[in-house]
Amino acid sequence: MTSATHDAVVSRRGLQLPHTHVDTIFVDGAWQPSRGTGRNPVTDPATGEVWGSVPDGTPEDVDAAVGSAQRAFQGEWPRLTPSERAAYLLRIADEVEKRAEELSLTNSRENGSPVAESAGAAANAAGIFRYFATLAGYLEREDVRPFPRGGGESVVRREPLGVCALIAPWNFPINLVIIKLAPALLAGCTVVIKPASPTPLSIRVIIDAVAAAGVPAGVVNLVTGSGRLGDVLVKHPGVAKVAFTGSTPVGRKIAAACGELLRPVTLELGGKSSAIVLPDADLDAMSKVLIKSSMRNTGQTCYISTRILAPASRYDEVVDMVTTTIAAGKQGDPLEPDTVFGPCATESQYRTVLEYVESGLAEGARATTGGRAATLSGGLENGYFVEPTVFADVTPDMRISREEIFGPVITVLKYNDAGGSVDEAVALANNTEFGLGGLVFGADEDAALAVADRMDTGSVGLNFFASNHAAPFGGRHDSGLGTEYGIEGLNAYLSYKSIHRKV
Ligand code: NAP
Ligand code: MG
C-alpha cells in the first residue's frame, strides 16, 4: 500500500485529515504563521513517504508563544474558580471525542501505531480531562491548619505555577501531552506545547478541540521544531515549569538546565521493566495479556515489561508460550484494523532496533522468532518494519537485557527458583538503572503482591498492566523525577502559599 492508498483509506472513511502540510503555529488563540521559513517533514513509517510538513520553529516562535501564555496567565484563566476551569476540561473532552477518527488516523500515519491502538487515543484523552475535572473540589477545599502549639493558624493556598512548557515524545503523541495539559489547565496554568519532530500533527487536532471548547486565547499554545527549539523553550525566562516525557539522556540535559534555573521540572523517562513469572503462574492467562504488557505499540511503550524473568523449572514452557504468542500477532499496515504490530516509528529507531537485534545475536542470545528486518509487500516495502523478536538464553550482562530497546524485542531470562525461592528474580528485576514499570504473574495473588512490594519501581501490575488515571505514575532512578496522574500529578502544577494569622 502506498501513501496514495493511505490517502485513499482516509478518504474512504469520508475524512480529510485536518492537518497535513501546514505552516502555522498556535499562539494567542489562533493559527498564525511561524516566524521562520524552514519546514520539517512528517513521514509515514509504514511506507517511508512524506505526507505532511510543519514549521521548523525559531526562537522568535518560542518568544511569541511564551508571551501569549504569559499574557493569558495575567488574564482571567488563573482567576476562574477550579470548577469553572473543570467545565472547560469537560467541554474539551467532548470536542476531542468528536475528532476521534481524525486523531487516530493522523497519529497512525505519523508514528505507525496500529489503528487498533490509536483508535483508543481520543477516548483515553477525554477520560484524562474528565478525571482531572473531578479534582476541582480538591482545589477548592478550604485548607486551614492550626499552629500545633496554638495561638494561630495558617491558610494554605494552592496556586498555579505559571507558564508551563510541555515537551512530549513520539510514541504516544496525544496521551503524553494530555497527561500534562489536563492537570496544568485545571491548576490554572497556561502552556506552550512542543511535540516530538516525528509526530507534530496529531496534537494539532487536540488544539482544534481546545479552541472549539472556547478556552480563552493564549491559555494553550503550540510550537513545532527540533530538540534545539525544545531547549530554547526549557530555558525561556518566561517559563515557570517544565514537564517532559522522553529519553533519559535528554531528560538529564533538561534537569541540568532546570537545576541551574531552579525551575520545577517533571521528568518521565525511559525504562527496562521486568515481568516476574512466579512458579505457579497461569501461562494461558499470561499469553492473553502479553502483547499489551510486554510489546504494546510495537514495543514502543515506556513502561512495558520487555524482560521476562522465568523460573528455571518452567523456562522452556515460558519461552514457548512467549514465542507462540508473539509470532501469532499480525504485523502489517497500521491502518488495517487487525494489525497488531506496525513499523518502528522512525527510520533512526528502526536502525537502532536492528542494531540491538544484531548485538543480541552476537552476544549469544537465541532468537526463537523474528531476529531480522521484516520485508512486507503491497506498498510497505520501504516501511521501517522489524520482525517481532523473542530472545531466549538471555543473560543479565547482555546489552539487550540492560538497555531500553524501544522496539519489538522481548528478552526471556532464567532465574533459579530452587525451593520455590524468588529472591533471584527480584534481584534481577531490580538490577537495572531504571525503575518505571513491572509485572508479577502468579496464581496466588497475595504472594504476587508480596513480590510486587519488593520491586524497586514506580508501578507494578499483578497479572496485567493498565495505568489508572487516579493513581500516581512515575519512574525511579534513571526513569525520571516526579509524578503524573492522580492528585500527585495535579500537585506538580501548583505552588503553595501559607498565610499565617493569629486566632
Ligand atoms: P527524546 O529524544 O528524549 O525526545 C523527547 C522530546 O524532547 C521531543 O519533543 C524532542 O524533540 C525533545 N528534545 C530533544 N532534545 C531536547 C533538548 N535538548 N531540550 C528540550 N527538548 C528536547 O525521546 P523520544 O525519542 O521522542 O521518545 C522515546 C523515549 O521516551 C524513550 O526513552 C521512552 O522510554 C521515553 N518515554 C517515557 C515515558 C514515560 O512516561 N516515562 C513515556 C513514553 C516514552 P525532537 O523530537 O525534535 O528531537
Ligand atoms: Mg529522540
Coordinates of C-alpha atoms and ligand atoms in Angstrom, one line a residue:
M1 CA 0.0 0.0 0.0
T2 CA 1.5 3.3 -1.0
S3 CA 1.0 6.7 0.7
A4 CA -1.5 7.5 -2.1
T5 CA -3.5 4.4 -1.0
H6 CA -3.2 5.5 2.6
D7 CA -4.8 8.8 1.4
A8 CA -7.5 6.6 -0.1
V9 CA -8.1 4.7 3.1
V10 CA -8.5 8.1 4.8
S11 CA -10.9 9.4 2.2
R12 CA -12.9 6.2 2.0
R13 CA -13.8 6.9 5.6
G14 CA -15.2 10.2 4.4
L15 CA -12.4 12.1 6.0
Q16 CA -9.8 14.6 5.0
L17 CA -7.1 14.8 7.7
P18 CA -7.4 18.4 9.0
H19 CA -3.6 18.9 9.3
T20 CA -1.1 17.7 6.7
H21 CA 1.2 20.3 5.1
V22 CA 1.0 23.3 7.4
D23 CA 3.0 26.5 8.0
T24 CA 1.4 27.7 11.2
I25 CA 1.8 27.6 15.0
F26 CA -0.9 28.2 17.5
V27 CA -0.4 31.4 19.5
D28 CA -2.9 33.9 21.1
G29 CA -5.8 31.6 20.3
A30 CA -5.2 31.5 16.5
W31 CA -3.2 29.6 13.9
Q32 CA -0.6 32.0 12.7
P33 CA 2.5 31.8 10.5
S34 CA 5.7 30.7 12.0
R35 CA 8.3 33.4 12.2
G36 CA 10.7 31.1 10.4
T37 CA 10.7 29.7 6.9
G38 CA 12.1 26.2 7.5
R39 CA 9.9 23.1 7.3
N40 CA 10.2 19.7 8.8
P41 CA 8.8 16.7 7.0
V42 CA 6.3 14.2 8.5
T43 CA 7.0 10.7 7.3
D44 CA 4.6 7.7 7.2
P45 CA 6.8 5.0 8.8
A46 CA 4.8 2.2 7.1
T47 CA 5.6 3.4 3.7
G48 CA 8.6 5.8 4.1
E49 CA 6.7 8.5 2.3
V50 CA 6.5 12.1 3.4
W51 CA 2.8 13.1 3.7
G52 CA 3.0 16.2 5.8
S53 CA 5.2 19.1 7.0
V54 CA 5.3 21.6 9.8
P55 CA 7.3 24.7 10.6
D56 CA 10.8 24.2 11.8
G57 CA 10.2 26.8 14.6
T58 CA 12.5 29.5 15.6
P59 CA 13.3 31.2 19.0
E60 CA 11.0 34.0 17.9
D61 CA 8.2 31.5 17.7
V62 CA 9.0 30.4 21.3
D63 CA 9.0 34.1 22.4
A64 CA 5.7 34.6 20.8
A65 CA 4.2 31.5 22.3
V66 CA 5.6 32.1 25.8
G67 CA 4.5 35.8 25.6
S68 CA 1.0 34.7 24.7
A69 CA 0.9 32.3 27.6
Q70 CA 2.2 34.9 30.0
R71 CA -0.5 37.4 28.9
A72 CA -3.1 34.7 29.4
F73 CA -1.7 34.0 32.8
Q74 CA -2.2 37.7 33.7
G75 CA -5.8 37.4 32.5
E76 CA -8.9 35.6 33.6
W77 CA -7.8 31.9 33.4
P78 CA -6.0 31.5 36.8
R79 CA -8.7 33.7 38.4
L80 CA -11.6 31.4 37.4
T81 CA -12.7 29.0 40.0
P82 CA -11.4 25.5 39.6
S83 CA -14.9 24.3 38.9
E84 CA -15.2 26.9 36.1
R85 CA -11.9 25.5 34.6
A86 CA -13.2 22.0 35.1
A87 CA -16.2 22.9 33.0
Y88 CA -13.7 23.8 30.2
L89 CA -12.0 20.4 30.7
L90 CA -15.3 18.6 30.2
R91 CA -16.0 20.6 27.0
I92 CA -12.5 19.8 25.7
A93 CA -13.2 16.1 26.4
D94 CA -16.4 16.2 24.3
E95 CA -14.6 18.1 21.5
V96 CA -11.7 15.6 21.5
E97 CA -14.1 12.7 21.2
K98 CA -15.8 14.3 18.2
R99 CA -12.4 14.1 16.5
A100 CA -11.6 10.5 17.4
E101 CA -11.1 9.3 13.8
E102 CA -9.0 12.2 12.6
L103 CA -6.9 11.8 15.7
S104 CA -6.4 8.1 15.3
L105 CA -5.5 8.3 11.6
T106 CA -3.2 11.2 12.0
N107 CA -1.5 9.5 14.9
S108 CA -1.1 6.2 13.0
R109 CA 0.3 7.9 9.9
E110 CA 2.8 9.9 12.0
N111 CA 4.2 7.0 14.1
G112 CA 2.8 3.8 12.7
S113 CA 0.8 2.9 15.8
P114 CA -1.8 0.3 14.6
V115 CA -5.3 1.9 14.4
A116 CA -6.4 -0.8 17.0
E117 CA -4.1 1.2 19.4
S118 CA -4.7 4.8 18.2
A119 CA -8.5 4.3 17.9
G120 CA -8.5 4.5 21.7
A121 CA -6.5 7.7 21.9
A122 CA -9.4 10.1 21.9
A123 CA -11.4 8.2 24.5
N124 CA -8.3 8.0 26.7
A125 CA -7.6 11.7 26.3
A126 CA -11.2 12.5 27.1
G127 CA -11.0 10.3 30.1
I128 CA -8.0 12.1 31.4
F129 CA -9.7 15.5 31.0
R130 CA -12.8 14.2 32.8
Y131 CA -10.8 12.6 35.6
F132 CA -8.9 15.9 36.3
A133 CA -12.2 17.8 36.2
T134 CA -13.3 15.7 39.2
L135 CA -10.4 17.2 41.2
A136 CA -11.8 20.8 41.2
G137 CA -13.3 20.2 44.6
Y138 CA -9.8 19.2 46.0
L139 CA -8.5 22.6 44.8
E140 CA -11.5 24.5 46.2
R141 CA -11.4 22.9 49.6
E142 CA -10.5 25.4 52.4
D143 CA -7.2 24.3 53.9
V144 CA -6.7 26.0 57.3
R145 CA -4.1 24.4 59.7
P146 CA -3.9 25.4 63.3
F147 CA -0.5 26.0 64.8
P148 CA 0.3 22.8 66.7
R149 CA 1.1 24.8 69.8
G150 CA -2.0 27.1 69.4
G151 CA -2.2 30.8 69.1
G152 CA -2.5 31.0 65.3
E153 CA -3.5 29.3 62.1
S154 CA -2.3 29.1 58.5
V155 CA -4.5 29.4 55.4
V156 CA -2.8 27.2 52.8
R157 CA -3.3 28.3 49.2
R158 CA -2.6 26.1 46.2
E159 CA -1.7 28.5 43.3
P160 CA -0.9 27.7 39.7
L161 CA 2.8 27.9 38.9
G162 CA 2.5 29.9 35.7
V163 CA 3.5 29.2 32.2
C164 CA 4.4 25.5 31.7
A165 CA 6.5 24.1 28.9
L166 CA 5.1 20.7 27.9
I167 CA 7.5 18.5 25.8
A168 CA 6.5 15.1 24.6
P169 CA 7.9 12.1 22.7
W170 CA 6.6 10.4 19.6
N171 CA 5.4 7.1 20.9
F172 CA 2.0 8.2 22.3
P173 CA 2.0 11.8 20.9
I174 CA -1.5 12.6 22.2
N175 CA -1.7 10.9 25.6
L176 CA 1.7 12.1 26.7
V177 CA 0.7 15.7 26.1
I178 CA -2.8 15.4 27.6
I179 CA -1.5 13.9 30.9
K180 CA 0.4 17.2 31.3
L181 CA -2.2 19.6 29.7
A182 CA -5.2 18.5 31.7
P183 CA -3.7 19.0 35.2
A184 CA -1.9 22.2 34.1
L185 CA -5.2 23.7 32.9
L186 CA -7.2 22.6 36.0
A187 CA -4.5 24.1 38.2
G188 CA -4.8 27.5 36.3
C189 CA -1.5 27.3 34.5
T190 CA -1.1 28.3 30.8
V191 CA 1.1 26.2 28.5
V192 CA 3.3 26.0 25.5
I193 CA 3.4 22.6 23.9
K194 CA 6.4 21.2 21.9
P195 CA 5.6 17.9 20.3
A196 CA 8.3 15.5 19.0
S197 CA 9.6 16.1 15.5
P198 CA 8.2 12.9 14.0
T199 CA 4.7 13.5 15.4
P200 CA 3.7 17.2 15.3
L201 CA 0.3 16.8 13.6
S202 CA -2.0 14.8 15.8
I203 CA -1.6 17.3 18.6
R204 CA -3.0 20.0 16.3
V205 CA -6.3 18.1 16.3
I206 CA -6.2 18.5 20.1
I207 CA -5.6 22.2 19.7
D208 CA -8.7 22.4 17.4
A209 CA -10.6 20.7 20.2
V210 CA -9.3 23.2 22.8
A211 CA -10.3 26.1 20.5
A212 CA -13.7 24.7 19.9
A213 CA -14.2 24.3 23.6
G214 CA -13.8 28.1 23.9
V215 CA -10.7 28.1 26.1
P216 CA -9.5 31.7 26.3
A217 CA -6.9 32.8 23.8
G218 CA -3.3 32.3 24.9
V219 CA -4.0 29.6 27.5
V220 CA -2.8 26.9 25.2
N221 CA 0.0 27.5 22.6
L222 CA 1.8 25.2 20.2
V223 CA 5.2 25.4 18.6
T224 CA 6.9 22.8 16.4
G225 CA 10.6 22.2 15.8
S226 CA 13.6 20.2 16.8
G227 CA 15.1 19.4 20.1
R228 CA 17.0 22.7 19.9
L229 CA 13.7 24.5 20.0
G230 CA 12.8 22.4 23.0
D231 CA 16.0 23.6 24.7
V232 CA 15.1 27.2 23.9
L233 CA 11.7 26.7 25.4
V234 CA 13.0 24.9 28.6
K235 CA 15.4 27.8 29.3
H236 CA 13.0 30.7 28.3
P237 CA 12.8 33.2 31.1
G238 CA 9.0 33.3 30.9
V239 CA 8.6 29.6 31.7
A240 CA 7.8 28.7 35.3
K241 CA 7.8 24.9 35.0
V242 CA 8.9 22.1 32.6
A243 CA 7.0 18.8 32.1
F244 CA 8.9 16.4 29.9
T245 CA 8.5 12.9 28.7
G246 CA 11.2 11.3 26.6
S247 CA 14.6 9.7 26.8
T248 CA 16.9 9.6 29.8
P249 CA 19.8 11.4 28.1
V250 CA 17.6 14.4 27.1
G251 CA 15.9 14.3 30.5
R252 CA 19.3 14.7 32.1
K253 CA 20.0 17.8 30.0
I254 CA 16.7 19.3 30.9
A255 CA 17.2 18.5 34.6
A256 CA 20.6 20.3 34.4
A257 CA 19.1 23.4 32.8
C258 CA 16.2 23.4 35.3
G259 CA 18.7 22.9 38.2
E260 CA 20.6 26.0 37.1
L261 CA 17.4 28.0 36.8
L262 CA 15.9 26.5 39.9
R263 CA 12.8 25.7 37.7
P264 CA 10.4 23.0 38.8
V265 CA 10.6 20.0 36.4
T266 CA 8.8 16.7 36.0
L267 CA 10.7 14.0 34.0
E268 CA 9.1 10.8 32.7
L269 CA 12.0 8.9 31.1
G270 CA 13.0 5.6 29.8
G271 CA 12.5 2.1 31.3
K272 CA 13.6 -1.5 31.2
S273 CA 11.0 -3.2 33.2
S274 CA 10.7 -6.9 34.2
A275 CA 7.8 -9.3 34.3
I276 CA 8.5 -11.8 37.0
V277 CA 6.8 -15.2 36.2
L278 CA 6.2 -17.0 39.5
P279 CA 6.4 -20.8 39.6
D280 CA 2.6 -21.0 39.9
A281 CA 1.8 -18.6 37.1
D282 CA -1.1 -19.4 34.7
L283 CA 0.7 -19.2 31.3
D284 CA -2.5 -19.3 29.3
A285 CA -3.8 -16.3 31.1
M286 CA -0.4 -14.6 30.7
S287 CA -0.4 -15.2 27.0
K288 CA -3.7 -13.2 26.7
V289 CA -2.2 -10.0 28.1
L290 CA 1.4 -10.5 26.9
I291 CA 1.3 -8.3 23.9
K292 CA -0.3 -5.4 25.8
S293 CA 2.0 -5.8 28.8
S294 CA 5.3 -6.5 27.0
M295 CA 5.0 -5.3 23.4
R296 CA 2.4 -2.7 23.3
N297 CA 2.6 -0.3 20.4
T298 CA 5.2 -2.5 18.6
G299 CA 7.4 -2.4 21.7
Q300 CA 7.4 1.5 21.8
T301 CA 5.9 2.0 25.2
C302 CA 8.0 3.2 28.1
Y303 CA 6.5 1.0 30.9
I304 CA 6.1 -2.3 29.2
S305 CA 8.0 -5.3 30.7
T306 CA 10.3 -6.5 27.9
R307 CA 12.4 -8.6 30.2
I308 CA 10.5 -11.8 31.1
L309 CA 12.0 -13.5 34.2
A310 CA 11.1 -17.1 34.0
P311 CA 11.7 -19.8 36.7
A312 CA 14.2 -22.4 35.7
S313 CA 11.7 -25.1 36.5
R314 CA 9.4 -23.7 33.7
Y315 CA 11.8 -21.9 31.5
D316 CA 11.2 -23.8 28.3
E317 CA 7.4 -23.6 28.8
V318 CA 7.6 -19.8 29.2
V319 CA 9.8 -19.4 26.1
D320 CA 7.4 -21.5 24.1
M321 CA 4.4 -19.5 25.2
V322 CA 6.0 -16.1 24.6
T323 CA 7.3 -17.2 21.2
T324 CA 3.9 -18.6 20.1
T325 CA 2.0 -15.6 21.3
I326 CA 4.3 -13.0 19.7
A327 CA 4.6 -15.0 16.4
A328 CA 0.8 -15.1 16.1
G329 CA 0.4 -11.3 16.2
K330 CA -0.1 -9.9 12.7
Q331 CA 2.5 -7.4 11.5
G332 CA 1.4 -5.2 8.7
D333 CA -0.3 -2.0 7.7
P334 CA -1.1 0.2 10.7
L335 CA -4.3 1.3 9.0
E336 CA -5.7 -2.2 8.9
P337 CA -7.9 -2.9 11.9
D338 CA -6.5 -6.4 12.6
T339 CA -2.8 -5.3 12.6
V340 CA -1.1 -6.0 15.9
F341 CA 2.4 -4.9 15.1
G342 CA 3.3 -1.9 12.9
P343 CA 6.6 -0.5 11.9
C344 CA 9.2 1.3 14.1
A345 CA 8.1 4.9 14.3
T346 CA 11.1 6.4 12.6
E347 CA 14.0 5.3 10.3
S348 CA 16.5 6.1 13.1
Q349 CA 14.6 4.0 15.6
Y350 CA 14.4 1.1 13.0
R351 CA 18.2 1.2 12.7
T352 CA 18.6 1.3 16.5
V353 CA 16.4 -1.7 17.0
L354 CA 18.1 -3.7 14.3
E355 CA 21.4 -2.9 15.9
Y356 CA 20.1 -4.2 19.2
V357 CA 18.9 -7.4 17.5
E358 CA 22.4 -7.8 16.0
S359 CA 24.0 -7.3 19.3
G360 CA 21.7 -9.9 20.9
L361 CA 22.7 -12.5 18.3
A362 CA 26.4 -11.6 18.6
E363 CA 26.3 -12.0 22.4
G364 CA 24.8 -15.5 22.0
A365 CA 21.1 -14.9 22.6
R366 CA 18.8 -17.3 20.6
A367 CA 16.0 -15.7 18.5
T368 CA 13.0 -18.0 18.8
T369 CA 11.0 -15.9 16.5
G370 CA 12.0 -12.8 14.4
G371 CA 15.5 -11.6 14.6
R372 CA 15.7 -9.5 11.5
A373 CA 14.1 -6.7 9.4
A374 CA 10.7 -7.6 8.1
T375 CA 10.1 -7.4 4.4
L376 CA 6.5 -6.6 3.6
S377 CA 4.8 -6.1 0.3
G378 CA 1.8 -4.2 -1.1
G379 CA 3.3 -0.7 -0.7
L380 CA 5.0 -1.3 2.6
E381 CA 8.4 -2.3 1.1
N382 CA 10.0 0.9 2.3
G383 CA 8.4 0.9 5.7
Y384 CA 10.5 0.6 8.9
F385 CA 9.4 -2.9 9.9
V386 CA 11.4 -5.2 12.2
E387 CA 10.1 -8.7 12.9
P388 CA 8.7 -9.0 16.4
T389 CA 11.5 -10.8 18.1
V390 CA 11.8 -13.0 21.1
F391 CA 15.3 -13.8 22.5
A392 CA 15.8 -16.8 24.8
D393 CA 19.0 -17.7 26.6
V394 CA 19.5 -14.1 27.6
T395 CA 21.9 -13.4 30.4
P396 CA 21.8 -10.3 32.6
D397 CA 25.0 -8.8 31.3
M398 CA 23.9 -8.7 27.6
R399 CA 23.1 -5.2 26.2
I400 CA 19.6 -6.4 25.1
S401 CA 18.9 -7.3 28.8
R402 CA 20.1 -4.0 30.2
E403 CA 19.3 -1.2 27.8
E404 CA 16.0 0.2 26.6
I405 CA 15.5 -1.0 23.0
F406 CA 12.1 0.7 22.3
G407 CA 11.1 -1.7 19.6
P408 CA 9.5 -5.2 19.1
V409 CA 12.0 -7.2 21.1
I410 CA 11.4 -9.3 24.2
T411 CA 14.1 -11.0 26.2
V412 CA 13.5 -14.1 28.4
L413 CA 15.9 -14.6 31.3
K414 CA 16.1 -17.6 33.6
Y415 CA 16.1 -17.4 37.4
N416 CA 16.9 -20.1 39.9
D417 CA 13.6 -21.0 41.7
A418 CA 15.0 -24.0 43.6
G419 CA 13.0 -24.5 46.8
G420 CA 10.3 -22.1 45.4
S421 CA 12.6 -19.1 46.1
V422 CA 12.0 -15.9 44.0
D423 CA 14.9 -13.9 45.5
E424 CA 16.9 -14.2 42.4
A425 CA 14.0 -12.9 40.3
V426 CA 13.6 -9.9 42.5
A427 CA 17.3 -9.2 42.4
L428 CA 17.4 -9.5 38.6
A429 CA 14.3 -7.2 38.3
N430 CA 15.9 -4.6 40.5
N431 CA 19.4 -4.8 38.9
T432 CA 18.8 -2.1 36.3
E433 CA 19.4 1.6 36.2
F434 CA 15.7 2.2 35.6
G435 CA 12.6 1.8 37.7
L436 CA 9.5 2.5 35.8
G437 CA 7.1 -0.4 35.4
G438 CA 7.0 -4.1 36.2
L439 CA 4.7 -7.1 36.4
V440 CA 4.2 -10.1 38.5
F441 CA 2.4 -13.2 37.1
G442 CA 1.3 -15.7 39.7
A443 CA -1.8 -17.6 40.7
D444 CA -1.6 -16.7 44.4
E445 CA -2.4 -13.0 44.4
D446 CA -1.1 -12.5 47.9
A447 CA 2.3 -14.0 47.0
A448 CA 2.4 -11.9 43.8
L449 CA 1.6 -8.7 45.8
A450 CA 4.4 -9.5 48.2
V451 CA 6.8 -9.8 45.3
A452 CA 5.5 -6.5 43.8
D453 CA 6.3 -4.8 47.2
R454 CA 9.9 -5.9 46.8
M455 CA 10.3 -4.3 43.3
D456 CA 12.2 -1.0 43.1
T457 CA 9.9 0.6 40.5
G458 CA 7.1 3.2 40.2
S459 CA 4.3 0.9 39.0
V460 CA 3.7 -2.8 39.1
G461 CA 0.8 -4.8 37.6
L462 CA -0.4 -8.1 39.0
N463 CA -1.2 -10.4 36.1
F464 CA -1.9 -7.4 33.8
F465 CA -0.9 -3.9 33.4
A466 CA -3.1 -0.8 33.0
S467 CA -2.5 2.7 34.1
N468 CA -5.1 4.3 36.3
H469 CA -5.8 8.0 35.8
A470 CA -6.3 8.3 39.5
A471 CA -3.1 6.6 40.7
P472 CA 0.4 8.2 40.6
F473 CA 2.7 7.2 37.7
G474 CA 6.3 7.9 37.6
G475 CA 9.8 6.5 37.5
R476 CA 12.6 5.9 40.0
H477 CA 16.3 6.3 39.3
D478 CA 17.1 6.8 35.6
S479 CA 13.3 6.6 34.8
G480 CA 12.7 10.1 36.0
L481 CA 11.7 12.5 38.6
G482 CA 8.2 13.4 39.9
T483 CA 4.8 12.0 39.2
E484 CA 2.0 12.3 36.7
Y485 CA -1.7 11.2 37.1
G486 CA -3.7 11.4 40.2
I487 CA -3.7 14.2 42.8
E488 CA 0.0 13.9 42.9
G489 CA 0.1 14.7 39.1
L490 CA -2.0 17.8 39.8
N491 CA 0.2 19.0 42.6
A492 CA 3.1 19.2 40.2
Y493 CA 1.5 22.3 38.7
L494 CA 0.9 24.0 42.0
S495 CA 2.8 26.3 44.3
Y496 CA 1.9 26.5 47.9
K497 CA 1.4 29.7 49.9
S498 CA 0.8 29.7 53.7
I499 CA -0.8 32.8 55.1
H500 CA -0.4 32.9 58.9
R501 CA -2.8 34.7 61.2
K502 CA -3.4 34.9 64.9
V503 CA -6.6 33.5 66.3
Ligands
NAP1 P1 13.6 12.2 23.2 O1 14.6 12.1 22.0 O2 14.2 12.4 24.5 O3 12.7 13.5 22.8 C1 11.6 13.8 23.6 C2 11.2 15.3 23.3 O4 12.2 16.1 23.7 C3 11.0 15.5 21.8 O5 9.9 16.5 21.7 C4 12.3 16.1 21.4 O6 12.3 16.9 20.2 C5 12.6 17.0 22.6 N1 14.0 17.3 22.8 C6 15.1 16.7 22.3 N2 16.3 17.3 22.8 C7 15.8 18.3 23.6 C8 16.5 19.2 24.4 N3 17.9 19.3 24.5 N4 15.8 20.1 25.2 C9 14.4 20.0 25.2 N5 13.7 19.1 24.4 C10 14.4 18.3 23.6 O7 12.6 11.0 23.2 P2 11.9 10.3 22.0 O8 12.9 9.6 21.2 O9 11.0 11.2 21.4 O10 11.0 9.2 22.8 C11 11.4 7.9 23.2 C12 11.8 8.0 24.7 O11 10.7 8.4 25.5 C13 12.1 6.6 25.3 O12 13.3 6.6 26.0 C14 10.9 6.3 26.2 O13 11.2 5.4 27.2 C15 10.5 7.6 26.7 N6 9.2 7.6 27.2 C16 8.9 7.7 28.5 C17 7.7 7.7 29.0 C18 7.4 7.8 30.5 O14 6.2 8.1 30.9 N7 8.3 7.5 31.4 C19 6.6 7.6 28.2 C20 6.9 7.4 26.8 C21 8.2 7.5 26.3 P3 12.7 16.2 18.8 O15 11.7 15.1 18.6 O16 12.5 17.3 17.9 O17 14.1 15.7 19.0
MG2 MG 14.6 11.1 20.0

